[in-house]
Coordinates of C-alpha atoms and ligand atoms in Angstrom, one line a residue:
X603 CA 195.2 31.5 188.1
X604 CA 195.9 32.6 192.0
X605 CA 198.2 34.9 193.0
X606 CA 201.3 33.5 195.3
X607 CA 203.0 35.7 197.9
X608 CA 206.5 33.7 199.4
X609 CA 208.3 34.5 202.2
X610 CA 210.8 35.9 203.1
X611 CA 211.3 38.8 200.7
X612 CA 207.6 39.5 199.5
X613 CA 208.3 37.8 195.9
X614 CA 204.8 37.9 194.0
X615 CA 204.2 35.1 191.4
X616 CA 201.3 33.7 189.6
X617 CA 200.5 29.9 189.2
X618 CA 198.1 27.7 187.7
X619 CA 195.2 25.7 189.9
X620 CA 197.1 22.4 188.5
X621 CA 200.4 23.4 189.2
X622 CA 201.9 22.9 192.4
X623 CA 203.3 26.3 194.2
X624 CA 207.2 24.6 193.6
X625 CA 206.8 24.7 189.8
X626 CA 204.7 28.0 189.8
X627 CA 208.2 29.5 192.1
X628 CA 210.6 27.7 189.9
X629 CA 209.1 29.0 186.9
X630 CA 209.3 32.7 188.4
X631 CA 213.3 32.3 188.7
X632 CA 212.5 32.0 192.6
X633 CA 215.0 29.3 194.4
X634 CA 213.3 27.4 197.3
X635 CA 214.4 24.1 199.3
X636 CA 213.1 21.6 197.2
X637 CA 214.1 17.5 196.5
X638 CA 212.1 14.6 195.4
X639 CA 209.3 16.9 193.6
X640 CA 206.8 14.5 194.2
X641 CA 205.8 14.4 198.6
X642 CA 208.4 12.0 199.7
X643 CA 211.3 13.7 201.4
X644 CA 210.1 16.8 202.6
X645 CA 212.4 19.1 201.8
X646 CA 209.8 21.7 200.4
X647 CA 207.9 21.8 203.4
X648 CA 206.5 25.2 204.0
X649 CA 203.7 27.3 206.5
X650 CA 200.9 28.3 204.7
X651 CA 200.3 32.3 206.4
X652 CA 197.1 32.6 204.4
X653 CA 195.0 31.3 202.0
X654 CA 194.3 27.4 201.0
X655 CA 195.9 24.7 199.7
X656 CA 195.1 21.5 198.0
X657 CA 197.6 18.8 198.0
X658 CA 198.2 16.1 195.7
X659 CA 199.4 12.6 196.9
X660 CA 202.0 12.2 199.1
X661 CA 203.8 10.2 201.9
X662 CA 201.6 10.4 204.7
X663 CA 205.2 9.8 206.9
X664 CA 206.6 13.5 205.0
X665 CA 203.5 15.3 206.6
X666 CA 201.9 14.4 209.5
X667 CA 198.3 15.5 210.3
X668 CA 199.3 17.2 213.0
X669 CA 201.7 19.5 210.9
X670 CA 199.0 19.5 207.9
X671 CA 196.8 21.3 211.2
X672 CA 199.7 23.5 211.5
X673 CA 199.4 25.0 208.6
X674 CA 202.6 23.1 206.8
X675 CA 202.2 22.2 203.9
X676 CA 204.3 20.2 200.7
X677 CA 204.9 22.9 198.0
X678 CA 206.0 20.3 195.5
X679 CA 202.1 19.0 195.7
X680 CA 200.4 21.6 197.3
X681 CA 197.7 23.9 194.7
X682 CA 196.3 27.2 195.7
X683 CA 192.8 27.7 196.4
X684 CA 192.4 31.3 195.5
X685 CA 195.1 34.0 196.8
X686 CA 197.9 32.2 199.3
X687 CA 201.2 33.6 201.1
X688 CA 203.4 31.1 201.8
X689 CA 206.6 30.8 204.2
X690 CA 210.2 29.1 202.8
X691 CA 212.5 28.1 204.9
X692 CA 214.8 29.6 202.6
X693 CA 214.1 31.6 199.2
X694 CA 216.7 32.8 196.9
X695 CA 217.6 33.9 193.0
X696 CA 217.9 31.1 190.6
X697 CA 220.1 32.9 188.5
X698 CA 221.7 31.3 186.0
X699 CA 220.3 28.3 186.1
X700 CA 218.0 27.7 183.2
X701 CA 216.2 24.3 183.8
X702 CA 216.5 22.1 180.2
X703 CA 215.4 19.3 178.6
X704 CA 218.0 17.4 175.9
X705 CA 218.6 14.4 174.6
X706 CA 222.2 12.9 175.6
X707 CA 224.5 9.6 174.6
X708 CA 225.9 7.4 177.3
X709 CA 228.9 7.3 176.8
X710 CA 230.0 4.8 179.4
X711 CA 228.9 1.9 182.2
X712 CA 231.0 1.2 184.5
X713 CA 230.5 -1.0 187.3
X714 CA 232.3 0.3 190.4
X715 CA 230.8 -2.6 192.2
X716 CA 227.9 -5.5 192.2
X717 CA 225.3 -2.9 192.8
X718 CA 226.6 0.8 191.8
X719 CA 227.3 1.5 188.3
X720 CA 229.2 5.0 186.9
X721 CA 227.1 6.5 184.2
X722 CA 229.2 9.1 182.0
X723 CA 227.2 10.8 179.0
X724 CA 227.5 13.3 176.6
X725 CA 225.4 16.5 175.8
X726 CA 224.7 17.6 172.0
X727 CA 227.2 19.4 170.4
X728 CA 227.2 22.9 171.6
X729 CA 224.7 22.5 174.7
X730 CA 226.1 23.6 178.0
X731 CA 224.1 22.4 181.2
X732 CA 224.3 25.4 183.5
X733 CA 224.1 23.7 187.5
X734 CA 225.5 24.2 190.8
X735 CA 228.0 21.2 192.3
X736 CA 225.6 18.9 194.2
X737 CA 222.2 19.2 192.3
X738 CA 220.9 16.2 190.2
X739 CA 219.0 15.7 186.6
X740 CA 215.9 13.5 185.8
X741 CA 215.9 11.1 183.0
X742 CA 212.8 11.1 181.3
X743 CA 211.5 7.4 180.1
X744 CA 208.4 6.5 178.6
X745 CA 204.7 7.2 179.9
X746 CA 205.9 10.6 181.6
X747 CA 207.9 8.7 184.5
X748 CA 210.9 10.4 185.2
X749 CA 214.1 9.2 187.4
X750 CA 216.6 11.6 189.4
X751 CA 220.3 11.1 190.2
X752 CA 222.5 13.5 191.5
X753 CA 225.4 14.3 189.6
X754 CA 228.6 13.2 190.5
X755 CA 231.2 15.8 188.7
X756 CA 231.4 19.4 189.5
X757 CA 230.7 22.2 186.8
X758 CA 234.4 23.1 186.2
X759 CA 234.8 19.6 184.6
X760 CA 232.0 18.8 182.8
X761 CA 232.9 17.3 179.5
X762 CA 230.9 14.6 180.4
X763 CA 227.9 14.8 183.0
X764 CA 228.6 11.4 185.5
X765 CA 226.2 9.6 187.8
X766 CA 226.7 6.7 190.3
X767 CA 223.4 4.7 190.1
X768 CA 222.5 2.0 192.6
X769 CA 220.3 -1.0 191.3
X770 CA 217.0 -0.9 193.2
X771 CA 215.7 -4.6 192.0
X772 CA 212.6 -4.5 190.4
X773 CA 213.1 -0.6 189.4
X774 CA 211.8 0.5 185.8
X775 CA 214.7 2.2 185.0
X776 CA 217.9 0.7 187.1
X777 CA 216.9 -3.0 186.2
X778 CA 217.7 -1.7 182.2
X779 CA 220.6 0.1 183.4
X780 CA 221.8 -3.1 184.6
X781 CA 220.9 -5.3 182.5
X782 CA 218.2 -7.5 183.6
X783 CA 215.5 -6.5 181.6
X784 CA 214.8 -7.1 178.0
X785 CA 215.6 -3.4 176.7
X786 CA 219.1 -2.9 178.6
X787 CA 220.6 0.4 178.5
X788 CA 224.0 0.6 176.5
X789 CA 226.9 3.1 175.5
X790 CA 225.9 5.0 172.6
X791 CA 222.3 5.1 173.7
X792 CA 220.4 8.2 173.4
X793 CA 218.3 9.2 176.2
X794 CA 216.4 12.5 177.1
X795 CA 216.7 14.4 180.5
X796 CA 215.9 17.1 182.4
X797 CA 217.9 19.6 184.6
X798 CA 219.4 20.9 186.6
X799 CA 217.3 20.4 189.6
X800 CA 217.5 20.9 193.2
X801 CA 218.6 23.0 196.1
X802 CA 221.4 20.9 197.5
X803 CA 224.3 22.8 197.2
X804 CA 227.3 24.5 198.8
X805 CA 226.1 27.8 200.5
X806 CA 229.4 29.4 199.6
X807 CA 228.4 32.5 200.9
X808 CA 229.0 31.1 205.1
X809 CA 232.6 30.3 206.9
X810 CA 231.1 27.7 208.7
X811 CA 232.9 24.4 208.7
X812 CA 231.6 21.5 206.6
X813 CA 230.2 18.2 207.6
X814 CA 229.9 16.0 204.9
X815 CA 227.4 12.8 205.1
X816 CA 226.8 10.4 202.4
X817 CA 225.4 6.9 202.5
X818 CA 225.8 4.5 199.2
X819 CA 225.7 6.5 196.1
X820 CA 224.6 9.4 198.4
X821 CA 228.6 10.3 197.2
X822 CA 227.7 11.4 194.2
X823 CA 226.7 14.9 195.1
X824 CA 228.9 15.1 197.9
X825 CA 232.3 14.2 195.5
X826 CA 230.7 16.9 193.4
X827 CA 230.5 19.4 195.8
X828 CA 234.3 18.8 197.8
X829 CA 235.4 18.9 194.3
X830 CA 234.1 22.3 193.5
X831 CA 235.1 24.0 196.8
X832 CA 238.9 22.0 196.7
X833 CA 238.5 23.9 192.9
X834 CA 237.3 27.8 193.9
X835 CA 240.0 27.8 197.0
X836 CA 237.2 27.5 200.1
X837 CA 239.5 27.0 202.9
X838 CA 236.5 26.0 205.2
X839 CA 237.6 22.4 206.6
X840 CA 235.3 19.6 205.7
X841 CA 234.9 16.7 207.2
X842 CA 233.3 14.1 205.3
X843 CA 231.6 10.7 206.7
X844 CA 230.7 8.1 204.0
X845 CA 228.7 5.3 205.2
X846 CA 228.2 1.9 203.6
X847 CA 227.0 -1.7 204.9
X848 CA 230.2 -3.3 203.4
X849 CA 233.3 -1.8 202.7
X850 CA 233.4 -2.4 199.0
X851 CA 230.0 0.0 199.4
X852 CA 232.9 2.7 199.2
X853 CA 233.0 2.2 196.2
X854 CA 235.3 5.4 195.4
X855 CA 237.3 5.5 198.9
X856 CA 240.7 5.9 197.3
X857 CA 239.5 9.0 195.7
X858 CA 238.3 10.5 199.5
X859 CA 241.8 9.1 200.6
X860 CA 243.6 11.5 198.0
X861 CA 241.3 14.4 198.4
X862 CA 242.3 14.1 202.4
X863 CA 245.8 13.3 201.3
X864 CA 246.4 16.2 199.0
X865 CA 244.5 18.5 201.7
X866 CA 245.5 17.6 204.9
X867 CA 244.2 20.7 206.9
X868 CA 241.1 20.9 204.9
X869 CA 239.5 17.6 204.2
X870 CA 239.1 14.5 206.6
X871 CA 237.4 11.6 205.3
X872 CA 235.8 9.3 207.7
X873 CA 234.8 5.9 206.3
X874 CA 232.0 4.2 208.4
X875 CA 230.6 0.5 207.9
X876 CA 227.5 -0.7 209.9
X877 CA 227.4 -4.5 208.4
X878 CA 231.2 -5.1 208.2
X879 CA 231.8 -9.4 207.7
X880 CA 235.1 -11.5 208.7
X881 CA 235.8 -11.6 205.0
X882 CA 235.9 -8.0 205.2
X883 CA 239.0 -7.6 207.9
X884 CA 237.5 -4.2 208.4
X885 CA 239.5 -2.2 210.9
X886 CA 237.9 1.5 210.8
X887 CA 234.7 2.6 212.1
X888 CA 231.7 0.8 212.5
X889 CA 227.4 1.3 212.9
X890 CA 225.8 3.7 211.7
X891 CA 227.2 6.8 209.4
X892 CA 225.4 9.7 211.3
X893 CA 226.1 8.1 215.0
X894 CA 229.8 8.3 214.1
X895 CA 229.8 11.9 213.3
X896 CA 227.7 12.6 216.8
X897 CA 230.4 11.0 218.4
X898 CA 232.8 13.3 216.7
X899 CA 230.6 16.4 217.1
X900 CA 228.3 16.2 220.2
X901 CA 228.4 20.2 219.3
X902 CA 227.4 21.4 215.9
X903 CA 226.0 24.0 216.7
X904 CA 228.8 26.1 214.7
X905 CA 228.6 24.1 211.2
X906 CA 226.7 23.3 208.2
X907 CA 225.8 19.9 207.3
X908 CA 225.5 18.3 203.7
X909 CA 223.7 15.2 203.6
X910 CA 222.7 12.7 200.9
X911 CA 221.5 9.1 200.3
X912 CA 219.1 6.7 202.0
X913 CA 216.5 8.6 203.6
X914 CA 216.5 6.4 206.8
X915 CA 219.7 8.2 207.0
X916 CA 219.0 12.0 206.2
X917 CA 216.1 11.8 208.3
X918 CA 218.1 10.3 211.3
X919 CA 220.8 12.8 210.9
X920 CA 218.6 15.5 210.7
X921 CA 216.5 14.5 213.6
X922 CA 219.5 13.7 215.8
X923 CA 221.9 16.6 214.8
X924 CA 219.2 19.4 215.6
X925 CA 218.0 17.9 218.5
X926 CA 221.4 16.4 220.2
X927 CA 223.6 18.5 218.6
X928 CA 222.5 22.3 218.2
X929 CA 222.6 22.1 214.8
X930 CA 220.6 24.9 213.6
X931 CA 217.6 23.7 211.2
X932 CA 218.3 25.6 208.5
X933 CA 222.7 24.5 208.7
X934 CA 221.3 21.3 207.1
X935 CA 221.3 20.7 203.8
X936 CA 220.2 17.1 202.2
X937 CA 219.0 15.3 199.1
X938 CA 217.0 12.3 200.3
X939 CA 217.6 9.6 197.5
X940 CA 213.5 8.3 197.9
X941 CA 212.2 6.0 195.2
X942 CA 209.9 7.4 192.6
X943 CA 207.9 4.6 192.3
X944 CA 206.7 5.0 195.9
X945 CA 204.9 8.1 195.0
X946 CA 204.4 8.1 191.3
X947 CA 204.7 6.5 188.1
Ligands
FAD1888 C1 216.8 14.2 194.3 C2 217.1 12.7 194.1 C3 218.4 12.4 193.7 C4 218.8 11.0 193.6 N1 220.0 10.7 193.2 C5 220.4 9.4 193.1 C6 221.7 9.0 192.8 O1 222.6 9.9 192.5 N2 222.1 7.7 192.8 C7 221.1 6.7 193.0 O2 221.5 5.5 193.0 N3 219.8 7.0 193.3 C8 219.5 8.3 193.4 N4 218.2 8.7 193.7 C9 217.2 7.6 193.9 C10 216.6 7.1 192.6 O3 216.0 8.2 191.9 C11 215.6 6.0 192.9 O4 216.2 5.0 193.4 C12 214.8 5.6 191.6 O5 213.5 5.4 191.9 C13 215.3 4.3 191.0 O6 214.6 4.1 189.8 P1 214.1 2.7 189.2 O7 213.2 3.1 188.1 O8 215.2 1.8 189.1 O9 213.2 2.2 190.5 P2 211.6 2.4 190.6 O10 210.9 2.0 189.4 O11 211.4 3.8 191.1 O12 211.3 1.3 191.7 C14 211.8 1.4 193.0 C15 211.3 0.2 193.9 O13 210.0 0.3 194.1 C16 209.3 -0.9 193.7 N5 208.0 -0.4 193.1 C17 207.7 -0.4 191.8 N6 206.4 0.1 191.6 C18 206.0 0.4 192.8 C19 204.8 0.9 193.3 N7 203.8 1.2 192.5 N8 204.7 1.1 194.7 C20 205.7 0.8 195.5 N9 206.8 0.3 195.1 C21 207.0 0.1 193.8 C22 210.2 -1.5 192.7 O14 210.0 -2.9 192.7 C23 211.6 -1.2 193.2 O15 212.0 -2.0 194.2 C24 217.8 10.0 193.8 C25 216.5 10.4 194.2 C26 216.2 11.7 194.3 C27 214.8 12.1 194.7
FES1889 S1 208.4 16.4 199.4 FE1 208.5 18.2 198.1 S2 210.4 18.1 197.2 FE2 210.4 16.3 198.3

């Protein structure tokens, strides 16, 4: 057992040698930027101010050698070696937010279009899952692999959790979910999962104004989170950027359209196609979703971002927006939707 020392705010917490520093953090009610759990998107990357670490696997392309010389490290993989103090980018209270595990019934499929289905399910009679608009649950499937998507609905309407779930051919799970495997997932199945999870979600405590950027089913977390600050009254503007190859990728634009309809000065919805055919007669913006909003906002250097989907995309959009745009680091928010199987089972 080593003792753990995270910064800012001097929290003290133990954790195991075969625990990584996330869980040992998580499991002390401490709150720390955190995605894919498993070394693929970065988001937990921290400086190491004393002490050792060992890491487990990871994408070599999350941390480089030269930031691993650094002193960076992955806390989601990374194990003490005796006594470390560690730096977050952010560190706050969980709270409320008691991670479970429960079983749950889907309760609908529904294809919103070739590749994207809607999952709806229901929790057990008189289980609540306690989670912040934007964060995302892992279903847990045989031989410990577990699967994460982002959930779709905000908290204030919750009577049954929804997902939008993108078939990855060849994927464990997604190739059941849509049917192309010989144990296909189907309404009134029970499945177990875990959650909440995550640290993507509205910092309601700032009055900067929002852009939004999702790409593919990257709207899940972001419908969740417009839908809980149209819901508490936020009257910071957001300006939301949804990026597909094809339009029908959009797979829920009529429902931006209303939200920007219903709330003309707050929300502005900015669909953006980078593949567009002659079958598709598209007339709106084209190339790619995170160019279109630096060509909106060459300064953003007074906003917060919220990003989500393909990581080709967060990473560009991070990348670009801090460096071109004055977005400061730590305005920018993002789940980066990587593939499990990459990095584990
Ligand atoms: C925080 C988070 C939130 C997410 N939210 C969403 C969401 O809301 N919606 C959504 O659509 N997606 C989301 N994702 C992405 C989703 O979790 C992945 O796409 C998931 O891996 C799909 O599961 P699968 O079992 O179908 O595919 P996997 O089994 O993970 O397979 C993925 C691909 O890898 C290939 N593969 C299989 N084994 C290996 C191997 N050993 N090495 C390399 N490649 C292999 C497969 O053939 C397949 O093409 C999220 C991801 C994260 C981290
Ligand atoms: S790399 Fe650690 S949470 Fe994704």
């Amino acid at each position: 057992m080593s003792q753990i020392t995270l910064e800012p705010g001097h929290h003290r917490f133990a954790c195991d040698a075969e625990e990584s520093i996330l869980t040992a953090a998580l499991r002390a009610g401490l709150l720390i930027p955190y995605g894919c759990k498993s070394g693929a998107c970065g988001s937990c990357k921290a400086r190491i101010l004393s002490g050792a670490v060992r890491h487990g696997p990871y994408q070599p392309t999350t941390l480089s050698a030269a930031e691993l010389a650094e002193g960076k490290a992955l806390l989601c993989v990374a194990h003490p070696e005796g006594e470390v103090t560690v730096e977050a980018r952010d560190v706050r209270k969980a709270g409320d937010l008691v991670v479970k595990t429960m079983p749950c019934r889907i309760e609908s499929l529904e294809r919103a279009t070739d590749d994207v289905m809607i999952v709806r399910f229901k929790l057990p009679a008189n289980e609540t899952l306690n989670y912040r608009a934007g964060q995302y649950i892992d279903f847990l499937l045989k031989d410990g692999k577990r699967r994460s998507f982002s959930i779709a609905n905000p908290p204030h309407d919750a009577a049954l959790i929804e997902l939008h779930i993108r078939h990855t051919p060849g994927g464990f799970f997604t190739d059941r979910l849509f049917g192309v495997s010989t144990s296909p997932i189907k309404p009134r199945d029970i499945l177990r999962f875990e959650g909440a999870h995550g640290s993507f979600f509205l910092r309601e405590e700032s009055t900067k104004p929002i852009v939004l950027v999702a790409s593919g089913t990257g709207f899940a977390p972001i419908k969740a989170l417009v839908e809980h600050a149209l819901h508490i009254g936020s009257q910071r503007p957001m300006t939301l950027y949804w990026g597909g190859r094809r339009p029908k990728d959009l797979y829920l634009n009529d429902l931006a359209e209303t939200w920007e309809r219903a709330h003309p000065s707050l929300v502005r919805y900015v669909p953006v196609v980078s593949e567009a055919t002659d079958v598709d007669a598209w007339g709106g913006r084209t190339g790619f979703v995170h160019r279109a909003v630096m060509a909106d906002f060459p300064d953003l250097s007074g906003h917060q971002v919220y990003a989500c989907g393909a990581p080709i995309v967060v990473d560009s959009a991070r990348a670009d927006f801090v460096s071109s745009c004055g977005l400061p680091e730590q305005e920018f928010f993002a789940d980066s939707f990587t593939l499990a199987a990459a990095t584990s089972s």
